[in-house]
Coordinates of C-alpha atoms and ligand atoms in Angstrom, one line a residue:
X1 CA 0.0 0.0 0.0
X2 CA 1.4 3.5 -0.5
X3 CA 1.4 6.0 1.7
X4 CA 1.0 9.7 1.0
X5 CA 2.7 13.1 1.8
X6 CA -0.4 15.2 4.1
X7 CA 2.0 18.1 5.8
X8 CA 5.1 19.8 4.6
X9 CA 6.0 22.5 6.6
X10 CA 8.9 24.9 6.6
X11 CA 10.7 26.0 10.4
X12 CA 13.5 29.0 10.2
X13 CA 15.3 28.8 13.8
X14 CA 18.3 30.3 15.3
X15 CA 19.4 28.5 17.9
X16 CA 22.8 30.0 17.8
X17 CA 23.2 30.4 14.5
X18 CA 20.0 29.7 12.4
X19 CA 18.8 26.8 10.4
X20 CA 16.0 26.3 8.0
X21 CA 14.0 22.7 9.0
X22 CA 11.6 21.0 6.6
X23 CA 9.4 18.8 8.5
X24 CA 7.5 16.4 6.0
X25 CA 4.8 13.9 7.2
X26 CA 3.0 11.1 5.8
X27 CA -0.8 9.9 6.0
X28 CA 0.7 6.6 7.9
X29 CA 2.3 8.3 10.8
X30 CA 5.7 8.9 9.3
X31 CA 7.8 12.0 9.9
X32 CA 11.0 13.1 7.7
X33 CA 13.4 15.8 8.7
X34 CA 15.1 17.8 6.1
X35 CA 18.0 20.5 6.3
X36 CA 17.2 23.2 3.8
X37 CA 19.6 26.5 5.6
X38 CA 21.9 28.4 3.0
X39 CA 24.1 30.8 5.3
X40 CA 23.1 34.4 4.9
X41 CA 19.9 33.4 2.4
X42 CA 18.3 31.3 4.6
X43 CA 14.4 33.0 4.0
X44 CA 15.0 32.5 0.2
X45 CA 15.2 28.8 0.7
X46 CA 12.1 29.0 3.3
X47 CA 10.1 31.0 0.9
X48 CA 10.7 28.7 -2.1
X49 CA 9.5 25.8 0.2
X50 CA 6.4 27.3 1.8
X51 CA 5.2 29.5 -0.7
X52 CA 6.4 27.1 -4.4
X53 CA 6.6 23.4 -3.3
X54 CA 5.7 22.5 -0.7
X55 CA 1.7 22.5 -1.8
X56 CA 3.4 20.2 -4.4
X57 CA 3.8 17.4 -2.2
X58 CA 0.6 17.2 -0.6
X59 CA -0.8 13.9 -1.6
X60 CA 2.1 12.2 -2.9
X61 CA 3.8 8.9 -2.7
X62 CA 6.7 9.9 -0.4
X63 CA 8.8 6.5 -1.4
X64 CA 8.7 8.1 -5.2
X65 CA 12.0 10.0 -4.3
X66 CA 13.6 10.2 -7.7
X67 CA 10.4 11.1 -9.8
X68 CA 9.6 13.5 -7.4
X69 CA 13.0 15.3 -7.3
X70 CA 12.9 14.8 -10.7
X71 CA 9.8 16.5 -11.1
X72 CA 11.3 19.9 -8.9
X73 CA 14.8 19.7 -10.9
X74 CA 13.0 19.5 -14.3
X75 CA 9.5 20.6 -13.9
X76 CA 10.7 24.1 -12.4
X77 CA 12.2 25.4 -15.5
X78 CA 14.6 27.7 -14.0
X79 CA 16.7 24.9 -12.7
X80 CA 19.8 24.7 -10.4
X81 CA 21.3 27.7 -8.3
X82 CA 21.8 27.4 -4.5
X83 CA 18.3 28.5 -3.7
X84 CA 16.9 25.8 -5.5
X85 CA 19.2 22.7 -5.1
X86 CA 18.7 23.5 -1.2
X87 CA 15.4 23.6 -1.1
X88 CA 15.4 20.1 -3.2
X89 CA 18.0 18.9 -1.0
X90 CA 15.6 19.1 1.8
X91 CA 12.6 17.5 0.5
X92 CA 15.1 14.6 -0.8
X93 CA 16.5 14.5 3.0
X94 CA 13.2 13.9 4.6
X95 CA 11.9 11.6 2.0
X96 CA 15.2 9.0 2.7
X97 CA 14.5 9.3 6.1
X98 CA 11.0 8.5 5.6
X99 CA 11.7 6.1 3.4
X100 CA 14.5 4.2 5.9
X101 CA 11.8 4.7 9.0
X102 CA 9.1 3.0 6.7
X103 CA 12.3 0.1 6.0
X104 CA 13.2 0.3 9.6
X105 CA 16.5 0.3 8.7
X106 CA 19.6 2.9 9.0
X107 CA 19.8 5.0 6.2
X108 CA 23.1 3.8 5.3
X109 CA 21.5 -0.3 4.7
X110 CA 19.3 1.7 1.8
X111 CA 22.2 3.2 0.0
X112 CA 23.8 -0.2 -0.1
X113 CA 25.3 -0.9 3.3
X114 CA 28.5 0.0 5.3
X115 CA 31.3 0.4 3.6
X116 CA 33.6 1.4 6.7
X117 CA 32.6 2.1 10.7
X118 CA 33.2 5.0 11.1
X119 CA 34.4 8.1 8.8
X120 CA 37.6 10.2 9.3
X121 CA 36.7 14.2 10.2
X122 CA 39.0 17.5 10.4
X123 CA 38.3 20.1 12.8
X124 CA 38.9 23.9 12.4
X125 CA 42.3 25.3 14.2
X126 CA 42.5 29.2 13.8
X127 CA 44.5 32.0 15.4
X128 CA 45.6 35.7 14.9
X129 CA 48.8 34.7 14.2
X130 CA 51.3 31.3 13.9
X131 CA 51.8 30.5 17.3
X132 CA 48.2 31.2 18.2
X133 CA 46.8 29.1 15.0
X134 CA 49.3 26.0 16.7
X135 CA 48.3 26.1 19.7
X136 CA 44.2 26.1 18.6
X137 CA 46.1 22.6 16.6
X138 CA 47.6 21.7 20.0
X139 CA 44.1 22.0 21.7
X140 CA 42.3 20.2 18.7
X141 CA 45.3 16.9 18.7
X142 CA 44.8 16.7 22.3
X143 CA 40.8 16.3 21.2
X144 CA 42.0 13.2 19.5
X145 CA 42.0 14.9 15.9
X146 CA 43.8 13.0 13.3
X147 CA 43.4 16.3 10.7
X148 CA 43.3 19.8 11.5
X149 CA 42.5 22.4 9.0
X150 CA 44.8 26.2 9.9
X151 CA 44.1 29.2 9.2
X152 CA 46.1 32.3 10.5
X153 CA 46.5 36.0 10.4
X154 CA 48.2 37.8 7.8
X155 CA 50.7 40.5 9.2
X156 CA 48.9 43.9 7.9
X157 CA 45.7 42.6 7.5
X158 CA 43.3 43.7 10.4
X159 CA 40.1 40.9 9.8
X160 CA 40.5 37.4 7.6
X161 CA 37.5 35.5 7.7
X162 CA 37.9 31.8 8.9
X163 CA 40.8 33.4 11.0
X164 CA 39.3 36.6 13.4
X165 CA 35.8 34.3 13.7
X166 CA 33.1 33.8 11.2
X167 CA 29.9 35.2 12.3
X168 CA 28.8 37.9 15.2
X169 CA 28.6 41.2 16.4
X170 CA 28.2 43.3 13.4
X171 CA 27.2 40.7 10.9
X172 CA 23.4 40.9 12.2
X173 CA 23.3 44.6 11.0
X174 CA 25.4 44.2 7.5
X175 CA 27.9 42.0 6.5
X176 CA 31.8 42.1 8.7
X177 CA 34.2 43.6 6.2
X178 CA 37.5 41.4 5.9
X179 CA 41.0 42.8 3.9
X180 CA 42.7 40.9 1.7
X181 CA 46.3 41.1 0.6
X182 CA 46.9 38.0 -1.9
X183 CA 51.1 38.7 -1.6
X184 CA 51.3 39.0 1.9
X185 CA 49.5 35.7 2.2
X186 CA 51.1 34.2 -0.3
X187 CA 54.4 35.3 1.3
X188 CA 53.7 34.3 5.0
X189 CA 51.1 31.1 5.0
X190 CA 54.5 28.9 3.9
X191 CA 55.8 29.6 7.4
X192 CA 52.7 28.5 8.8
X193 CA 52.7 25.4 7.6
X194 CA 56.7 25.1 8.3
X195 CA 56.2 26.1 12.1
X196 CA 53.4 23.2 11.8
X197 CA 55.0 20.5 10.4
X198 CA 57.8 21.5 13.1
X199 CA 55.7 21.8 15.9
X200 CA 53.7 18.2 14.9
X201 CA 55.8 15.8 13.0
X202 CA 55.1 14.4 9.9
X203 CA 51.3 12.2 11.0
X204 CA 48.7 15.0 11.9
X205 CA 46.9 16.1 8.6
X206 CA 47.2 19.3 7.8
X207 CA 44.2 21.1 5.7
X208 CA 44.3 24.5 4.7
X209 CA 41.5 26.8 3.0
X210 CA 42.2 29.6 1.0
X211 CA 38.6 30.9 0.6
X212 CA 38.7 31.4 -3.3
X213 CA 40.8 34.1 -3.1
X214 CA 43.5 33.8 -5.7
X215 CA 44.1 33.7 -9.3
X216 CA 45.0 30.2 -11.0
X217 CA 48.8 30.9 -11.3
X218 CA 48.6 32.9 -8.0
X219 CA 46.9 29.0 -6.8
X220 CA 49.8 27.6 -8.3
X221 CA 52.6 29.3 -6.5
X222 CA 51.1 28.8 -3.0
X223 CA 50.6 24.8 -3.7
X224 CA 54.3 24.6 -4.8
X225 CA 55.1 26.9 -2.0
X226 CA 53.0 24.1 0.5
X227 CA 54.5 21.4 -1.1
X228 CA 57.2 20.5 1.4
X229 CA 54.5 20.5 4.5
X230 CA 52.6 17.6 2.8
X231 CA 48.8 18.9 3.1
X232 CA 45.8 16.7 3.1
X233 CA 44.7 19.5 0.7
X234 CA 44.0 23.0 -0.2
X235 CA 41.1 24.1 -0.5
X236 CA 39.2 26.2 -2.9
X237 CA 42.7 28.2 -4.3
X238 CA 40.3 30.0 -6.8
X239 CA 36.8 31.1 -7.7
X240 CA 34.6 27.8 -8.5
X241 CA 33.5 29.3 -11.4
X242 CA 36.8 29.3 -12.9
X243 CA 36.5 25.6 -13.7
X244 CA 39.5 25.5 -16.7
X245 CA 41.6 27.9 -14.9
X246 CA 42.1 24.5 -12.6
X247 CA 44.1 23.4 -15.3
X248 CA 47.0 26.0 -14.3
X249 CA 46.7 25.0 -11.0
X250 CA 47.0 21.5 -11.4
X251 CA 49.8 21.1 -14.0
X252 CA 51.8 23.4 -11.6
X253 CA 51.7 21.6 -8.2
X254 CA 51.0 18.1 -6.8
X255 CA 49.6 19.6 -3.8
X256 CA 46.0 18.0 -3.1
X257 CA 43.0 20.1 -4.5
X258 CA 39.8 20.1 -2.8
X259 CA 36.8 22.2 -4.1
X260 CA 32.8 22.4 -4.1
X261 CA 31.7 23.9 -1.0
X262 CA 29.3 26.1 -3.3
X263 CA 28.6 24.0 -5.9
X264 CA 25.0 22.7 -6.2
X265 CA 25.0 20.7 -9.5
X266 CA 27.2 17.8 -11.0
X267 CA 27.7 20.3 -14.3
X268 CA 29.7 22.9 -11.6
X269 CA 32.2 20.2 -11.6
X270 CA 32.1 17.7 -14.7
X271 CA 34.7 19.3 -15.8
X272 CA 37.1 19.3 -12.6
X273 CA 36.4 15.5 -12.3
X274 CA 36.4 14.3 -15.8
X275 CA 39.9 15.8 -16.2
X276 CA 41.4 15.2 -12.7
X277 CA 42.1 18.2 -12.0
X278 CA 40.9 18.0 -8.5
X279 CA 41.6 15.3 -5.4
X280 CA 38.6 15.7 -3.4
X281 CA 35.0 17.2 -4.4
X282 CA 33.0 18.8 -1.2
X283 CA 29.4 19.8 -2.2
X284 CA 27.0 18.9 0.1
X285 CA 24.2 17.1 0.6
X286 CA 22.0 20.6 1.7
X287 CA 23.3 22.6 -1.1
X288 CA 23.5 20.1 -4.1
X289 CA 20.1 18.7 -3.9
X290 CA 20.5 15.9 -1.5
X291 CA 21.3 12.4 -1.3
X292 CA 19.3 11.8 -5.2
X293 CA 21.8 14.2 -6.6
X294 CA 25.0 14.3 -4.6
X295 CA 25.5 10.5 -4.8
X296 CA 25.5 11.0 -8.5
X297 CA 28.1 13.4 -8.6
X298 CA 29.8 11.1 -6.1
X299 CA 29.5 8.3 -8.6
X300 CA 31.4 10.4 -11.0
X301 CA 33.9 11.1 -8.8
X302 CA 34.6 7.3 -8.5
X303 CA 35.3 7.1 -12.0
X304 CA 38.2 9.7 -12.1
X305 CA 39.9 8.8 -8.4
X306 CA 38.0 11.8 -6.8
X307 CA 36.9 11.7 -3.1
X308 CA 34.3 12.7 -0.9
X309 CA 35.3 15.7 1.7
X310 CA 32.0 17.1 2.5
X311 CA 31.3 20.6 3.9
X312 CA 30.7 20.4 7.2
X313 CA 30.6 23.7 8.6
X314 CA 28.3 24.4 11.6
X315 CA 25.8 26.7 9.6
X316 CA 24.9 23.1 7.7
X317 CA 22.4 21.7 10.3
X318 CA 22.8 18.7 12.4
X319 CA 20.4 16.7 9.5
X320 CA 22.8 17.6 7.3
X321 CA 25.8 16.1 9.6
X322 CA 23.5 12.8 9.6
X323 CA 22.2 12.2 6.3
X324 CA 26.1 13.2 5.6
X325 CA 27.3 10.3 7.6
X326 CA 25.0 7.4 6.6
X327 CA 26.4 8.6 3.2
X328 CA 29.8 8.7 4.4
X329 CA 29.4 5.1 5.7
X330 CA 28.2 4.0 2.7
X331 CA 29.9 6.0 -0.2
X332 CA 33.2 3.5 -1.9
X333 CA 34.9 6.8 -2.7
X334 CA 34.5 8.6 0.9
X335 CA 38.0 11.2 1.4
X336 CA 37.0 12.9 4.9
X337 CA 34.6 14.9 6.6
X338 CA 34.7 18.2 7.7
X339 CA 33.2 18.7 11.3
X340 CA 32.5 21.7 13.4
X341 CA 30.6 21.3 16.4
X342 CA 27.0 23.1 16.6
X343 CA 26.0 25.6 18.7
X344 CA 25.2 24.2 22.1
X345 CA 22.1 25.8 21.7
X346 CA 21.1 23.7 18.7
X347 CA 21.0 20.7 20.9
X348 CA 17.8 21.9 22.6
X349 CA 16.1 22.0 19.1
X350 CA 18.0 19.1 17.2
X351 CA 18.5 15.6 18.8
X352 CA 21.0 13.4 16.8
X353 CA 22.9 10.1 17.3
X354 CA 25.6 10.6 15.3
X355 CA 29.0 10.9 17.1
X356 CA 32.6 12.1 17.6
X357 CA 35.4 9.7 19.2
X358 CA 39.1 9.7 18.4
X359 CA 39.4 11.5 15.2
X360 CA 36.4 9.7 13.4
X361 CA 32.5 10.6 12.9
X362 CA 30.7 7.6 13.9
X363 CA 26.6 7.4 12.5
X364 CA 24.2 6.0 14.5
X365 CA 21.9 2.8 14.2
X366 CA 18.4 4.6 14.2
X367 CA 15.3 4.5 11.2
X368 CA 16.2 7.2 9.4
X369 CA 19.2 9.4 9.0
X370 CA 19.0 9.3 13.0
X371 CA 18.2 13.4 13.6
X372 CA 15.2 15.0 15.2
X373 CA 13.6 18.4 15.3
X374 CA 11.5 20.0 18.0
X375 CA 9.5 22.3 17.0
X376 CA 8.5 23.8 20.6
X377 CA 11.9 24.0 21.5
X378 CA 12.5 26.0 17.8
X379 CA 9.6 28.4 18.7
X380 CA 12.3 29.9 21.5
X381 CA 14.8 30.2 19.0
X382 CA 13.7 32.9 16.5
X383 CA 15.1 33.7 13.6
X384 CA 17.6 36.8 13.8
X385 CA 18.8 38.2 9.9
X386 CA 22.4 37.6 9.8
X387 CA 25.4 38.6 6.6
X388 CA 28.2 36.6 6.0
X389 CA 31.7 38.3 5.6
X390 CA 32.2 40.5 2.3
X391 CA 35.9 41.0 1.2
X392 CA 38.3 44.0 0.2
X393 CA 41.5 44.3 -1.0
X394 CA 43.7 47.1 1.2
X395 CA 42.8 49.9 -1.3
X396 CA 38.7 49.1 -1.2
X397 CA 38.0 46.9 -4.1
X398 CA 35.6 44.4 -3.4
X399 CA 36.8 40.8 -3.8
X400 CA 36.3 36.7 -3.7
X401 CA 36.5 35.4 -0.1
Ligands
KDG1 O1 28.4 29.3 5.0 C1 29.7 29.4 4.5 C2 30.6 28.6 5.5 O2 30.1 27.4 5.8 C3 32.0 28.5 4.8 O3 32.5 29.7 4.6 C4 32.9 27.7 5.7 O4 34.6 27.7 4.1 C5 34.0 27.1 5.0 C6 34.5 25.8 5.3 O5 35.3 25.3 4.6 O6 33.9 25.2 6.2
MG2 MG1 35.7 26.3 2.8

């Protein structure tokens, strides 16, 4: 017998940072939770939901997951973009999890079983300058982190994002301003990674993200520079719309690539993959319209040695951290997974059982992608406008970050 979609309804909440919650439920009892915030846009997304497709679901067969994302991707005509895929990505969340609570079964069984126990995570390590960014590694090894992405100051520049916090005080009025000096970085973040490899020894991985800041043969001369210091990768060197401007990068340097964070299609990154010009692909489940479409990219990715390192910031919900993980158990190709705890707030809205021990991401053994969302608790937790960071180089110009 099928069932068939009666409610779809859209929560924005902020505990601590806010998240946008799609809540679906079936005629037989079932509930799915889906992730659907995008950082900075996160009313777009609701808007779409509540106000375009969600009165599309009513009525239903929630276990028809690919015709109905299908039906979203194709039937809206104005297809892709990050408003879009995220808004697809969480209907396509909560219909797996229905569709594993009405199996019974762990997400990860549906996708085709475990492929490993538990999935290898990096943590962020940032400070104003070297010896603060090592100790914040110190602090993060003792942790039992196996791979530590740094990020320090710049001597000259007053604000980097990723480095001087991501996310407060000003940002709820209008975006934080950062500066940007592309030959002062490129001139001191070798020294970073030398006092790190010093400070460490060879074993702890070491990430590093440079925010799309630089030009492709700017790209190239910090991965030769980082060569010596043996990164897990570098991530996102240059704009991800430059996709043959990869080419430079990579025929100059063997340092690992990583890239995707933004992306919210397979076409933003045929081209990186089919030619191999990247190591490790990290769009998300939230922002490249869920498990339906991100397991095809990562199916691509298997065919041209690319891994999974998904986005795991803490502005992706704790859903997204779940669904992420059953996929991460599951996925041949899995790389890494970036991790970043939530706001202790978010625990009072979001129950999850998912976990952290010794370096690794462990899912959990729950129907479903193992999350939960209350919405009484989310009702305390409005939702409060917030900016991301904007950029400037030293004399003013706006640029990437
Ligand atoms: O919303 C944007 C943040 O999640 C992003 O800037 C964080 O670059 C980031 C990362 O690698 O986690
Ligand atoms: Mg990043």
């Amino acid at each position: 017998m099928s069932d068939r979609i009666i409610a779809a309804r859209v929560v924005v909440c902020s505990p601590g940072r806010n998240y946008v919650t799609l809540i679906i439920e079936t005629a037989s009892g079932l509930t799915g939770i889906g992730d659907a915030t995008l950082n900075g846009r996160e009313l777009a997304v609701a808007s779409y939901l509540a106000d375009h497709v969600a009165p599309l679901l009513i009525g239903r067969d929630p276990a028809q997951i690919e015709d109905i994302w299908q039906y979203l991707y194709r039937g809206a005509y104005w297809r892709r973009g990050p408003v879009t895929m995220t808004a697809i990505a969480g209907i396509d969340v909560a219909l797996w999890d229905i569709k594993a609570k009405a199996a019974g079964m762990p997400l990860y069984q549906l996708l085709g079983g475990a492929s490993r126990e538990r999935m290898l995570c990096y943590t962020h390590a940032d400070g104003a300058d070297i010896a603060e960014a090592l100790d914040a590694v110190a602090a993060k090894r003792e942790h039992g982190f196996r791979a530590v992405r740094v990020q320090a100051g710049v001597p000259g520049l007053n604000r980097i994002y990723g480095v001087h916090g991501d996310g407060a005080g000003d940002s709820y009025a209008r975006p934080i301003e950062g500066d940007w000096d592309t030959s002062a970085y490129l001139r001191h973040t070798p020294k970073l990674f030398e006092a790190a490899r010093e400070r460490f020894g060879p074993e702890l991985h070491l990430l590093h993200d440079a925010h799309h800041r630089l030009t492709p043969n700017e790209a190239a001369q910090l991965g030769r520079s980082l060569e010596p210091y043996r990164l897990f990768w570098v991530e996102d060197p240059v704009t991800a719309e430059a996709q043959e401007g990869w080419r430079r990068v990579r025929s100059q340097t063997t340092v690992p690539l990583a890239v995707g964070e933004v992306f919210n299609s397979i076409w933003d990154a045929q081209l990186l993959i089919t030619e191999r010009l990247v190591d490790y692909l990290r769009a998300t489940i939230v922002h490249a319209g869920g498990i339906t479409h991100v397991r095809r990219i990562a199916d691509l990715c298997a065919l041209y040695s690319v891994r999974t390192g998904f986005h795991g910031a803490n502005d992706l919900s704790p859903v997204t951290m779940g669904a992420a993980l059953h996929f991460g158990r599951w996925v041949p190709n899995f790389g890494i997974q970036e991790y970043a705890a939530h706001p202790a707030q978010a625990e009072e809205v979001f129950g999850w059982d998912w976990s952290y021990a010794g370096g690794h991401l462990l899912s959990g053994e729950a129907a479903g992608h193992g999350v939960t969302f209350d919405e009484q608790a989310a009702a305390r937790f409005p939702y409060r406008r917030q900016y991301l960071d904007v950029n400037r180089l030293t004399d003013g110009t706006m640029w990437d970050w």
